[in-house]
XYZ file of N, CA and C in Angstrom:
342
model
N 0.826 -1.196 0.000
C 0.000 0.000 0.000
C 0.870 1.260 0.000
N 1.913 1.272 0.854
C 2.798 2.433 0.912
C 3.492 2.639 -0.423
N 3.882 1.532 -1.072
C 4.555 1.633 -2.358
C 3.625 2.232 -3.403
N 2.362 1.869 -3.347
C 1.382 2.385 -4.311
C 1.184 3.888 -4.119
N 1.152 4.356 -2.890
C 0.982 5.784 -2.601
C 2.212 6.557 -3.053
N 3.395 6.047 -2.736
C 4.638 6.711 -3.150
C 4.723 6.757 -4.667
N 4.361 5.640 -5.312
C 4.378 5.589 -6.773
C 3.414 6.633 -7.353
N 2.233 6.754 -6.788
C 1.235 7.721 -7.266
C 1.735 9.154 -7.085
N 2.398 9.419 -5.978
C 2.944 10.763 -5.725
C 4.030 11.090 -6.741
N 4.910 10.129 -7.006
C 5.993 10.357 -7.969
C 5.428 10.590 -9.365
N 4.490 9.772 -9.773
C 3.873 9.933 -11.098
C 3.170 11.285 -11.192
N 2.455 11.672 -10.141
C 1.770 12.976 -10.136
C 2.769 14.115 -10.268
N 3.881 14.018 -9.549
C 4.908 15.065 -9.614
C 5.493 15.163 -11.015
N 5.725 14.020 -11.648
C 6.267 14.023 -13.013
C 5.276 14.656 -13.979
N 4.017 14.303 -13.861
C 2.989 14.860 -14.754
C 2.861 16.363 -14.553
N 2.827 16.807 -13.310
C 2.694 18.239 -13.018
C 3.901 19.006 -13.522
N 5.094 18.482 -13.302
C 6.288 19.198 -13.756
C 6.366 19.239 -15.275
N 5.851 18.240 -15.941
C 5.843 18.233 -17.400
C 4.856 19.220 -17.982
N 3.841 19.576 -17.233
C 2.824 20.516 -17.712
C 3.153 21.957 -17.364
N 4.146 22.158 -16.557
C 4.521 23.498 -16.131
C 5.521 24.084 -17.108
N 5.245 25.296 -17.583
C 6.158 25.955 -18.509
C 7.171 26.769 -17.737
N 8.389 26.703 -18.190
C 9.443 27.506 -17.598
C 9.407 28.874 -18.247
N 9.224 29.918 -17.458
C 9.197 31.266 -18.001
C 10.604 31.819 -18.006
N 10.956 32.444 -19.112
C 12.268 33.062 -19.219
C 12.112 34.506 -19.625
N 13.111 35.272 -19.320
C 13.128 36.678 -19.699
C 13.813 36.792 -21.052
N 13.023 37.001 -22.086
C 13.557 37.061 -23.442
C 13.808 38.484 -23.904
N 13.748 39.460 -23.028
C 13.923 40.840 -23.460
C 15.246 41.054 -24.176
N 16.292 40.402 -23.721
C 17.580 40.621 -24.361
C 17.631 40.004 -25.756
N 16.821 38.979 -26.017
C 16.820 38.339 -27.322
C 15.826 38.979 -28.282
N 14.779 39.571 -27.762
C 13.714 40.101 -28.603
C 13.558 41.607 -28.441
N 14.655 42.317 -28.472
C 14.604 43.764 -28.298
C 13.991 44.408 -29.533
N 13.191 45.427 -29.303
C 12.735 46.246 -30.415
C 13.911 47.094 -30.855
N 14.003 47.337 -32.143
C 15.076 48.177 -32.661
C 14.481 49.313 -33.469
N 15.166 50.450 -33.452
C 14.686 51.654 -34.122
C 15.834 52.313 -34.867
N 15.531 52.848 -36.029
C 16.528 53.592 -36.795
C 16.583 55.027 -36.286
N 17.627 55.740 -36.666
C 17.717 57.163 -36.310
C 16.539 57.934 -36.883
N 16.093 57.542 -38.066
C 14.952 58.219 -38.694
C 13.677 58.014 -37.879
N 13.475 56.796 -37.370
C 12.294 56.524 -36.547
C 12.358 57.298 -35.236
N 13.521 57.357 -34.646
C 13.693 58.096 -33.390
C 13.414 59.577 -33.619
N 13.864 60.110 -34.751
C 13.684 61.532 -35.067
C 12.215 61.922 -35.180
N 11.337 60.969 -35.436
C 9.898 61.253 -35.523
C 9.288 61.556 -34.155
N 10.024 61.344 -33.103
C 9.527 61.525 -31.729
C 10.327 62.648 -31.068
N 10.083 63.862 -31.535
C 10.944 64.994 -31.158
C 10.204 66.157 -30.504
N 9.077 65.876 -29.883
C 8.308 66.955 -29.259
C 8.092 66.670 -27.771
N 7.608 67.666 -27.069
C 7.345 67.459 -25.641
C 6.193 66.484 -25.410
N 5.366 66.267 -26.421
C 4.260 65.318 -26.306
C 4.631 63.923 -26.802
N 5.813 63.787 -27.349
C 6.285 62.511 -27.892
C 7.807 62.581 -27.989
N 8.473 62.241 -26.906
C 9.921 62.458 -26.796
C 10.677 61.155 -26.575
N 11.418 60.763 -27.621
C 12.311 59.618 -27.494
C 13.734 60.127 -27.452
N 14.540 59.502 -26.613
C 15.953 59.843 -26.500
C 16.792 58.626 -26.865
N 17.865 58.851 -27.580
C 18.845 57.807 -27.847
C 20.061 58.111 -26.981
N 20.373 57.197 -26.070
C 21.520 57.375 -25.176
C 22.306 56.069 -25.173
N 23.554 56.160 -25.603
C 24.422 54.977 -25.662
C 23.776 53.826 -26.436
N 23.184 54.161 -27.572
C 22.558 53.205 -28.494
C 21.325 52.514 -27.928
N 20.788 53.025 -26.833
C 19.540 52.527 -26.262
C 18.479 53.612 -26.432
N 17.245 53.191 -26.706
C 16.162 54.125 -26.980
C 15.231 54.184 -25.771
N 14.902 55.413 -25.377
C 14.038 55.644 -24.226
C 12.881 56.547 -24.631
N 11.673 56.205 -24.192
C 10.524 57.076 -24.385
C 10.386 57.902 -23.107
N 10.881 59.132 -23.162
C 10.927 59.997 -21.978
C 9.726 60.928 -21.870
N 8.734 60.733 -22.706
C 7.584 61.641 -22.751
C 6.975 61.860 -21.369
N 6.710 60.789 -20.654
C 6.062 60.912 -19.342
C 6.981 61.485 -18.267
N 8.276 61.507 -18.532
C 9.230 62.007 -17.544
C 9.477 63.508 -17.669
N 9.144 64.084 -18.793
C 9.470 65.495 -19.048
C 9.009 66.408 -17.916
N 7.791 66.231 -17.442
C 7.274 67.132 -16.398
C 7.997 66.955 -15.065
N 8.656 65.815 -14.871
C 9.378 65.550 -13.626
C 10.862 65.869 -13.725
N 11.343 66.183 -14.909
C 12.777 66.377 -15.120
C 13.289 67.538 -14.275
N 14.266 67.295 -13.397
C 14.779 68.354 -12.521
C 15.401 69.523 -13.282
N 15.854 69.273 -14.490
C 16.457 70.334 -15.302
C 15.441 71.077 -16.149
N 14.176 70.908 -15.818
C 13.122 71.605 -16.561
C 13.070 71.167 -18.015
N 12.939 72.146 -18.888
C 12.760 71.850 -20.306
C 14.060 71.506 -21.028
N 15.173 71.477 -20.340
C 16.451 71.135 -20.980
C 16.388 69.769 -21.651
N 15.578 68.878 -21.119
C 15.448 67.540 -21.691
C 14.917 67.583 -23.126
N 14.142 68.609 -23.442
C 13.546 68.714 -24.779
C 14.597 68.835 -25.875
N 15.752 69.333 -25.535
C 16.830 69.484 -26.504
C 17.244 68.123 -27.084
N 17.056 67.065 -26.335
C 17.458 65.736 -26.787
C 16.374 64.927 -27.466
N 15.139 65.405 -27.440
C 14.034 64.642 -28.022
C 14.266 64.371 -29.505
N 14.156 63.109 -29.881
C 14.289 62.719 -31.275
C 15.711 62.676 -31.790
N 16.689 62.758 -30.896
C 18.094 62.808 -31.322
C 18.937 61.806 -30.537
N 20.189 61.708 -30.951
C 21.165 60.982 -30.149
C 21.558 61.933 -29.024
N 21.015 61.696 -27.858
C 21.202 62.588 -26.715
C 22.337 62.132 -25.800
N 23.182 61.255 -26.291
C 24.266 60.719 -25.466
C 25.145 61.830 -24.901
N 25.613 62.730 -25.766
C 26.484 63.812 -25.289
C 25.752 64.744 -24.336
N 24.490 65.026 -24.617
C 23.704 65.882 -23.714
C 23.581 65.226 -22.340
N 23.357 63.919 -22.334
C 23.210 63.202 -21.070
C 24.520 63.187 -20.290
N 25.602 63.059 -21.000
C 26.912 62.993 -20.336
C 27.425 64.348 -19.872
N 27.104 65.414 -20.597
C 27.719 66.712 -20.286
C 26.773 67.757 -19.717
N 25.489 67.574 -19.841
C 24.493 68.554 -19.379
C 24.917 69.987 -19.703
N 25.041 70.338 -20.981
C 25.520 71.673 -21.353
C 24.612 72.813 -20.896
N 23.319 72.541 -20.684
C 22.404 73.590 -20.217
C 22.318 73.617 -18.695
N 23.055 72.728 -18.039
C 23.017 72.656 -16.580
C 24.398 72.819 -15.994
N 24.772 71.859 -15.184
C 26.043 71.945 -14.460
C 27.263 71.620 -15.308
N 27.047 71.020 -16.464
C 28.177 70.624 -17.297
C 28.831 69.330 -16.846
N 28.225 68.662 -15.882
C 28.752 67.392 -15.378
C 27.838 66.250 -15.821
N 28.346 65.034 -15.804
C 27.496 63.896 -16.178
C 26.300 63.768 -15.238
N 25.227 63.165 -15.747
C 24.072 62.901 -14.900
C 24.465 61.945 -13.772
N 23.710 61.970 -12.716
C 23.984 61.152 -11.530
C 23.667 59.680 -11.780
N 24.113 58.853 -10.865
C 23.765 57.435 -10.906
C 22.267 57.235 -10.813
N 21.600 58.087 -10.046
C 20.146 58.010 -9.927
C 19.484 58.262 -11.281
N 19.984 59.244 -12.014
C 19.434 59.540 -13.341
C 19.639 58.347 -14.270
N 20.797 57.728 -14.182
C 21.072 56.546 -15.012
C 20.137 55.402 -14.644
N 19.858 55.245 -13.358
C 18.936 54.196 -12.919
C 17.516 54.452 -13.413
N 17.120 55.717 -13.481
C 15.782 56.063 -13.962
C 15.579 55.682 -15.424
N 16.635 55.690 -16.188
C 16.519 55.395 -17.617
C 15.841 54.058 -17.880
N 16.141 53.067 -17.064
C 15.593 51.731 -17.324
C 14.062 51.721 -17.305
N 13.454 52.653 -16.586
C 11.992 52.729 -16.544
C 11.400 53.204 -17.868
N 12.207 53.815 -18.700
C 11.730 54.391 -19.955
C 12.311 53.685 -21.181
N 13.041 52.631 -20.963
C 13.694 51.878 -22.038
C 12.657 51.223 -22.947
N 12.817 51.405 -24.267
C 11.901 50.763 -25.213
C 12.625 49.941 -26.276
N 13.936 50.068 -26.387
C 14.634 49.273 -27.389
C 16.050 49.749 -27.644
N 16.574 49.292 -28.771
C 17.961 49.560 -29.146
C 18.009 50.273 -30.491
N 19.134 50.918 -30.750
C 19.372 51.504 -32.059
C 19.560 50.367 -33.052
N 18.869 50.460 -34.162
C 18.994 49.430 -35.198
C 20.310 49.620 -35.926
N 21.091 48.572 -35.932
C 22.384 48.618 -36.625
C 22.178 48.258 -38.083
N 22.938 48.932 -38.918
C 22.789 48.699 -40.359
C 23.467 47.435 -40.799
């Protein structure tokens, strides 16, 4: 009797594990990519994409919270890497680690390589 119960438990565990799908994070394999031309179409305060270090960010919702005010608009629709690193309209220093951490919340894809 004990053997039958143990056998049933083992078989049940095998069946359940076979029906369970392993979820994986495929974001790194299935990134959206955008050309410079596509990024340039998003160049307003109502639709602002930034390209920073070949990564594309939709910063539209962040504009009103940006500590540097409207300075962020200068980068909309462009490769804003140098602006992000040098803050020419602000202190002239690179953005903080906190600013870099915020970027991940607005990440939408990568620059499409030719």
